XYZ file of C-alpha atoms in Angstrom:
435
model
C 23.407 104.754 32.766
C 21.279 106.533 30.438
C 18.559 104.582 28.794
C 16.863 105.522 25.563
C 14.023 105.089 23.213
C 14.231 106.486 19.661
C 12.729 106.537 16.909
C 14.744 106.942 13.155
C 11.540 108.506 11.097
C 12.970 112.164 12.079
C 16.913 112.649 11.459
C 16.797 115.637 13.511
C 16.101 113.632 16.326
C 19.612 111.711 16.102
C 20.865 115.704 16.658
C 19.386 116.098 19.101
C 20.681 113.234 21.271
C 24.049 113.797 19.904
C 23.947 117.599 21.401
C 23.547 116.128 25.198
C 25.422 112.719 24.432
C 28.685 112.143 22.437
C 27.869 110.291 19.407
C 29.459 106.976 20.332
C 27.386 106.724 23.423
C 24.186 106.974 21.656
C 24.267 103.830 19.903
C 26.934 101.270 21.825
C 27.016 102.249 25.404
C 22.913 101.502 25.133
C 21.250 101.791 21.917
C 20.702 99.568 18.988
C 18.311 99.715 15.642
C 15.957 96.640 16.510
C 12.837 96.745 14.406
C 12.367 100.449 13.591
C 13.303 101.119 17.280
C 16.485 101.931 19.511
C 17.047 99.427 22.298
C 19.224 98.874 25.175
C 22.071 96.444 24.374
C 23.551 94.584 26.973
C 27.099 95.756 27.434
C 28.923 93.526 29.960
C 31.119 96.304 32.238
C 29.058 98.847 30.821
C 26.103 97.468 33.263
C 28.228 97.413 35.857
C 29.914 100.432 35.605
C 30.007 104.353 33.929
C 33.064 104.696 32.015
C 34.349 108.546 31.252
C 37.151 110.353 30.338
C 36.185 113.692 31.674
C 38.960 116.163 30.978
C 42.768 116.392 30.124
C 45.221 118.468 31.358
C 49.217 119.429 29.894
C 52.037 118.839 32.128
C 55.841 119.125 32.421
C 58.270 116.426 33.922
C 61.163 114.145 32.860
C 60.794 111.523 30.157
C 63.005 108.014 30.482
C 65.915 109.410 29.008
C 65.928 112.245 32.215
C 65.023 114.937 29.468
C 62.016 118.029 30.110
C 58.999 117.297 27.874
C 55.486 118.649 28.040
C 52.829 115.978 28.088
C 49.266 115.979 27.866
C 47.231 113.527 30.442
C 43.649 112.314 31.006
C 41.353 111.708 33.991
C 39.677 108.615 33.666
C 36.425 108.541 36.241
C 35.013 105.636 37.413
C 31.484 105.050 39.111
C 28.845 101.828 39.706
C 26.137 102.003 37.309
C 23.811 101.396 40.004
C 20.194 103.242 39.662
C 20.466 106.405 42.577
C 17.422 106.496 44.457
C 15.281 109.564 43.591
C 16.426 112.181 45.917
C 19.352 110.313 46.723
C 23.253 111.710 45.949
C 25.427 110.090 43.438
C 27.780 108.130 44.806
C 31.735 109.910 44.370
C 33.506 108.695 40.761
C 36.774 106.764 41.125
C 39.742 108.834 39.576
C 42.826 108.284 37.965
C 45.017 109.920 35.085
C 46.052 108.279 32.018
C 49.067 109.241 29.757
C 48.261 108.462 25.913
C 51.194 106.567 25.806
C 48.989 104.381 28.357
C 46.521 103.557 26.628
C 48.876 102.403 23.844
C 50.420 100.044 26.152
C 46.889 98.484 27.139
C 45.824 98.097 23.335
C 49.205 96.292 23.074
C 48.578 94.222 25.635
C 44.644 93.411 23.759
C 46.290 93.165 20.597
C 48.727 90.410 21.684
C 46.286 88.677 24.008
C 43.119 88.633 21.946
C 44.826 87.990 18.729
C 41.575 86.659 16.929
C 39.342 90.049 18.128
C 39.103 93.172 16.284
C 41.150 95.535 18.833
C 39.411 99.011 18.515
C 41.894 101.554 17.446
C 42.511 104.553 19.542
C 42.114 108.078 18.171
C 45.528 109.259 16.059
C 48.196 110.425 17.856
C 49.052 113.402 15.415
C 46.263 115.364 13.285
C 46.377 114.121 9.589
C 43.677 114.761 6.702
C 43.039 118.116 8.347
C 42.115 121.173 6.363
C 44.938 123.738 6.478
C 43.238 126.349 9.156
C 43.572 123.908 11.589
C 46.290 122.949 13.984
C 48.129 119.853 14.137
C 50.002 120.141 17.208
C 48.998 117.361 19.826
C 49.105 119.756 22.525
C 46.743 122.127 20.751
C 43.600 122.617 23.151
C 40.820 121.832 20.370
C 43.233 118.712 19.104
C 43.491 117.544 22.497
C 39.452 117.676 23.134
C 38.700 115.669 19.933
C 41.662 113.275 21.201
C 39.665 112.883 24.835
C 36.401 112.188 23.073
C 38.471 109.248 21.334
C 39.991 108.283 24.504
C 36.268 107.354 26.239
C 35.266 105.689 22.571
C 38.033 103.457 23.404
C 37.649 102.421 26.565
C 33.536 102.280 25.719
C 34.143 100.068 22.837
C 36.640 97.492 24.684
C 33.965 97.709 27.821
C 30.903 96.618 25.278
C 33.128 94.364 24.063
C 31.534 90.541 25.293
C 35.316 89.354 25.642
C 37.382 92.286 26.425
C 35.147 93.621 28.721
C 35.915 90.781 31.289
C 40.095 91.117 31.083
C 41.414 91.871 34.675
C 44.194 93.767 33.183
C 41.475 96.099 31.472
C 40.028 96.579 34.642
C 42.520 97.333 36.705
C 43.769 100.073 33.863
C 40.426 101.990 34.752
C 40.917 101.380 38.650
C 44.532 100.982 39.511
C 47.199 104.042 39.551
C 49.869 101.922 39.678
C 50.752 100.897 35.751
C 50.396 97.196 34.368
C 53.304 95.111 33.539
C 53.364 93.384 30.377
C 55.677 90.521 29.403
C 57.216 89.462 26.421
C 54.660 91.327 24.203
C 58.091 92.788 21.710
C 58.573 89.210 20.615
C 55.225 88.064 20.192
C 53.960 91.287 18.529
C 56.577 90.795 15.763
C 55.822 87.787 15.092
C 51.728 89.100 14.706
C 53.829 91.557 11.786
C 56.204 89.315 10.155
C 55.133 87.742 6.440
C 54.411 84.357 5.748
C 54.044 82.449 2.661
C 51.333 80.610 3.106
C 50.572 77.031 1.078
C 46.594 77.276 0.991
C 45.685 80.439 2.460
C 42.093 80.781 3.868
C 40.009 82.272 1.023
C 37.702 84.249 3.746
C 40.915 85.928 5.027
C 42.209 86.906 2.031
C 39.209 88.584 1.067
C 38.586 90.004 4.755
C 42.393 91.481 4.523
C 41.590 92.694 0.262
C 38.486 94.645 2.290
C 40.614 95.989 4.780
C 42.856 97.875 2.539
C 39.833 99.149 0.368
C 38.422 100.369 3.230
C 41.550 101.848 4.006
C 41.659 103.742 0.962
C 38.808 104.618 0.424
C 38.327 106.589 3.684
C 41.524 107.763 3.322
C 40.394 109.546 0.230
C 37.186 110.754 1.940
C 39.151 112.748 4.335
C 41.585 114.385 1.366
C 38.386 115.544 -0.013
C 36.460 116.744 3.052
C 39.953 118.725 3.510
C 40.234 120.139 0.229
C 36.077 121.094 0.382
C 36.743 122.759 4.319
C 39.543 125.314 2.703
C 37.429 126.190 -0.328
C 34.054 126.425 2.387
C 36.237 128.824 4.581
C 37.594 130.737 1.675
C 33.235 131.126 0.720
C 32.499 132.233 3.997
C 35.690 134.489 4.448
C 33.945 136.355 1.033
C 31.122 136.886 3.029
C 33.672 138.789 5.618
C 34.695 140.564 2.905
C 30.851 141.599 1.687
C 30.109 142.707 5.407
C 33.621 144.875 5.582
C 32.502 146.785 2.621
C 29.044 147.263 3.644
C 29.532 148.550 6.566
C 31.897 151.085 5.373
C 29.621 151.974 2.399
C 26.979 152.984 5.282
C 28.790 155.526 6.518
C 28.508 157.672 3.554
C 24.960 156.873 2.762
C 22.190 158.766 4.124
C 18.475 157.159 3.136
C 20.493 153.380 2.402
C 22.720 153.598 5.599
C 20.647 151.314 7.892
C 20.267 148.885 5.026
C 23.209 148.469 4.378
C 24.551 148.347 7.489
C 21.802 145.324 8.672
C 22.966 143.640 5.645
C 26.383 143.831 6.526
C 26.357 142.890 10.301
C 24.146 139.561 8.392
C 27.227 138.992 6.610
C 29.974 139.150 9.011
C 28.053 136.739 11.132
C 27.235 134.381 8.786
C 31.359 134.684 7.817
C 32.315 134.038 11.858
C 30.169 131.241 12.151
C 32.445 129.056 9.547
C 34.830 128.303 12.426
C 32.452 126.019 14.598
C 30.859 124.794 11.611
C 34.467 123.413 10.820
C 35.349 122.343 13.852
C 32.085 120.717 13.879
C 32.668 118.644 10.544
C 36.038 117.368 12.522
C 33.693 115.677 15.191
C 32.539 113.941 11.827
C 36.017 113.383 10.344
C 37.022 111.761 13.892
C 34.390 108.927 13.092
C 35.819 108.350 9.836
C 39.197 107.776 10.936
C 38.592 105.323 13.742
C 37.595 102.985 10.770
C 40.708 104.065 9.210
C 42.612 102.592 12.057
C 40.185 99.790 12.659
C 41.062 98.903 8.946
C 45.072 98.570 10.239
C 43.113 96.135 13.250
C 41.397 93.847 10.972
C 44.466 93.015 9.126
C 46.270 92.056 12.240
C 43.969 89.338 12.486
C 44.478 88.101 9.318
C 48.256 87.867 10.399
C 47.671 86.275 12.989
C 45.549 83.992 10.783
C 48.404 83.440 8.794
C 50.867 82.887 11.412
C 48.952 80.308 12.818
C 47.918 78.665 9.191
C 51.780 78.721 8.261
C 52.924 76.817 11.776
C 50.156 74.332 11.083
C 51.712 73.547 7.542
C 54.783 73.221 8.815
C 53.922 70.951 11.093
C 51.824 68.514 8.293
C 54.729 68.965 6.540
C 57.514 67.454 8.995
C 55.095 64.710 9.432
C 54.727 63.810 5.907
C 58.716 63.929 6.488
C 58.809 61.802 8.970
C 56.359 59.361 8.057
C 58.581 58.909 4.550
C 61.728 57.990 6.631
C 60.051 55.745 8.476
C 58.907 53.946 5.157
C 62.013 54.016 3.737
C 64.168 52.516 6.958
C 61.048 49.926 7.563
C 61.568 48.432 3.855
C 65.382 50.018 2.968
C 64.438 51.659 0.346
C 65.210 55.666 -0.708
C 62.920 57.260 -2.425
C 65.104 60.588 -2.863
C 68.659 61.181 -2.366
C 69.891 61.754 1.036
C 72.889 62.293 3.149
C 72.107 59.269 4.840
C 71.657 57.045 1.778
C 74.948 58.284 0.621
C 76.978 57.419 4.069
C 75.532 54.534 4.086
C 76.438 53.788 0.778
C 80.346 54.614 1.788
C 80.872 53.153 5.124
C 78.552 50.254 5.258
C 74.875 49.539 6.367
C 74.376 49.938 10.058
C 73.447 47.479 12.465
C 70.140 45.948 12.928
C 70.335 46.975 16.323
C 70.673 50.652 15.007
C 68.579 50.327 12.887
C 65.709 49.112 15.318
C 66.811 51.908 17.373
C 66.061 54.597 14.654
C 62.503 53.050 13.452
C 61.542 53.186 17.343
C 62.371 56.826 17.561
C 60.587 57.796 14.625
C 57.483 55.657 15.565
C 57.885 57.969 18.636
C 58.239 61.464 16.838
C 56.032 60.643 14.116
C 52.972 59.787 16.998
C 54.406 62.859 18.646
C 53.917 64.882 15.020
C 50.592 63.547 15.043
C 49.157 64.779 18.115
C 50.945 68.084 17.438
C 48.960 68.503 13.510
C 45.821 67.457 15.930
C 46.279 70.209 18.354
C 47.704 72.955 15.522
C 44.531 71.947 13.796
C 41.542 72.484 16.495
C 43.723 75.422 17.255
C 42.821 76.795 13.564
C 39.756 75.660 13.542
C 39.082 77.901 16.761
C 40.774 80.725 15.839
C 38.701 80.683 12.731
C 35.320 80.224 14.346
C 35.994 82.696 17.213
C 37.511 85.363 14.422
C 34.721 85.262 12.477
C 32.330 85.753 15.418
C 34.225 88.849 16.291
C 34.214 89.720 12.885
C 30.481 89.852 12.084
C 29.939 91.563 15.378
C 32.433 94.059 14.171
C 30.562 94.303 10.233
C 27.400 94.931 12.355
C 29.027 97.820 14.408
C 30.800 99.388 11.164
C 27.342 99.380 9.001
C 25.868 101.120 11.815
C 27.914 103.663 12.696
C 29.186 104.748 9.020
C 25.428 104.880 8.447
C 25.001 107.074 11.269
C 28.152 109.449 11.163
C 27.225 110.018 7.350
C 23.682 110.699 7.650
C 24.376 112.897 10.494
C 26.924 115.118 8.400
C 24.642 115.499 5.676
C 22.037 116.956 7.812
C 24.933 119.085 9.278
C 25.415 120.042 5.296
C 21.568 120.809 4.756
C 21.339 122.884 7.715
C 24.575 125.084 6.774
C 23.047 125.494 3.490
C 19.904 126.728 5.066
C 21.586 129.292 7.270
C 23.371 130.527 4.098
C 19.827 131.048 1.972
C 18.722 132.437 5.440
C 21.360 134.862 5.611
C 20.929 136.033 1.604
C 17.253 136.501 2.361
C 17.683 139.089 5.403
C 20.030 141.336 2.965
C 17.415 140.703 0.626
C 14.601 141.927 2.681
C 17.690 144.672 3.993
C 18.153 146.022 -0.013
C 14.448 146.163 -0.338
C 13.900 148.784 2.240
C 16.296 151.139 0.821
């Protein structure tokens, strides 16, 4: 594992690291701000073990319905994360490959078991908020790249993770070829989706769920922008293309300015070709964005499940309060409300004392039975809260970080595209001059 020591006083310096290490690695497989300084955190598997997604590859075969379809699939590779002697050879990775549809399955399988954790989202499955020069096939190579580098932020983030990173189902995704099993996850994942109406909804949740879909939209617009500024940016550069085409041809039938014009052209078509990696660049960025995006979807899954459990536990106070009110009125014969009981009664006769001994005993029974039920639906609440909102300011911590990061890092990526283009004016500048 790599270990790191930075300092935040130079934002070039975050650059740098992010050139030899993708930007997800530099601050949760080891780094954290702690004082002014970066520090090693400590990651549970992550200790144990290196975690990478090293390369993906298309293939052809039969789907479940026995129809050809082309499929894209990942190699997942494995190693201990134990220090190599110097001079010493690394010891052979584990390998297996992944389908997406895979990993899917496995953040199902969080999603239902951890229902109170923040399941990190995995990287879209189609290209959205994307500026019009670029493709949004999912088999298109670049699309499939960014979608790899997502792949290993997922399985980084659940192996940092101090809960998830200890699930034996997790582990044996990263180890085992043969695929995991999971049971009865349709049923319960509705029910984490259906709506409740909730008495006296948790005040925290409400606002944590408000948050969610502000966040939502908020990024959401971020990305229509960023989209609508990449065309207009390639349309600027493109000019430049443009500027160099007619240069260069103006050389040809100049004597005494033909070299100037000519430098100043070749300065323009490069500075026009470099657009595309500076674009494809900015999507690196736009990929950060939209994993908060998606982690906004995650948050509010916890809030149903908040809800879910809140709604089950007035339900239950609320056949108790039932019971307990039939028991009063059968213990001292009188009702309180109308009932079909009162009214049978009414028509046929009282019942027997015997019967009615009978019925009081039963509801003693049910209504103790109630009772320890509310008990146990309430410390169940009470834990789901308490573990939730551990989770949750874990998760606050992470997003503050790394929103602070991605966007500082893009606006250096802005200054030094700006700098190139003044750098690029001032060598035809210099080239005019010499005419």
């Amino acid at each position: 594992m790599h270990s790191l020591q930075l300092t935040l006083n130079h934002p070039e310096t975050i650059l740098q690291v992010r050139s030899s290490l993708p930007w997800f690695l530099v601050r949760e497989r080891c780094l954290v701000l702690n004082g002014g300084r970066m520090v090693e955190i400590g990651a549970t598997l992550l200790r144990k073990m290196e975690i990478n997604v090293t390369e993906a590859e298309k293939r052809t075969g039969k789907n479940t319905v026995n129809m050809q379809e082309t499929y894209t699939v990942y190699l997942i590779e494995t190693r201990s994360a134990e220090t190599v002697p110097e001079g010493g050879t690394p010891t052979t990775p584990d390998t297996l490959w992944r389908r997406y549809s895979e990993f899917e399955l496995l953040r199902t399988y969080l999603l239902v078991t951890y229902p109170y954790i923040i399941i990190p989202p995995l990287p879209e499955k189609r290209a959205e908020f994307v500026w019009h020069k670029m493709s949004a096939d999912n088999l298109d190579p670049d699309f499939v790249e960014r979608r790899r580098v997502g792949l290993e932020n997922f399985l980084l983030r659940v192996a940092s993770h101090p809960v998830l990173s200890n699930d034996k189902i997790f582990f044996l995704f990263l180890t085992e070829v043969n695929p995991f099993i999971l049971h009865n996850v349709d049923s319960r994942l509705k029910s984490l989706s259906a709506m409740f109406r909730v008495k006296n909804p948790d005040k925290r949740f409400t606002a944590l769920k408000h948050y969610s879909d502000e966040l939502n939209s908020v990024i959401s617009q971020l990305l229509r922008v960023r989209a609508k500024v990449a065309d207009r940016l390639y349309g600027v550069y493109k000019v430049h293309g443009n500027y160099g085409r007619v240069f260069s041809e103006w050389s040809a039938i100049e004597k005494e300015m033909g070299d100037g014009l000519q430098s100043a052209g070749h300065h323009m078509d490069t500075f026009a070709a470099s657009i595309d990696d500076i674009l494809e660049e900015e999507e690196h960025y736009a990929d950060q964005l939209k994993e908060y995006l998606f982690y906004a979807e995650a948050v509010r899954s916890v809030c149903r499940k908040h809800e879910l459990i809140q709604y089950e536990l007035e339900m239950v106070a609320q056949d108790l309060v039932s019971k307990k009110q039939q028991k009063e009125e059968l213990a001292t014969g009188t009702v309180r409300v109308f009932s079909l009981k009162g009214m049978t009664s009414k028509l046929f006769g009282q019942e027997s004392q015997e019967q009615r001994e009978s019925r009081l005993a039963a509801l003693e029974q049910s209504t103790r039975e109630g009772e320890e039920t509310l008990k146990e639906r309430n410390t169940e609440c009470q834990e789901f809260v308490r573990t939730a909102w551990e989770d949750i300011g874990r998760f606050k911590e992470q997003k503050d970080r790394d929103l602070r990061e991605a966007l500082i890092s893009y606006a250096i990526m802005q200054i030094s595209m700006c700098k190139k283009g003044i750098q690029v004016w001032s060598n035809a500048k210099e080239c005019f001059n010499k005419m």
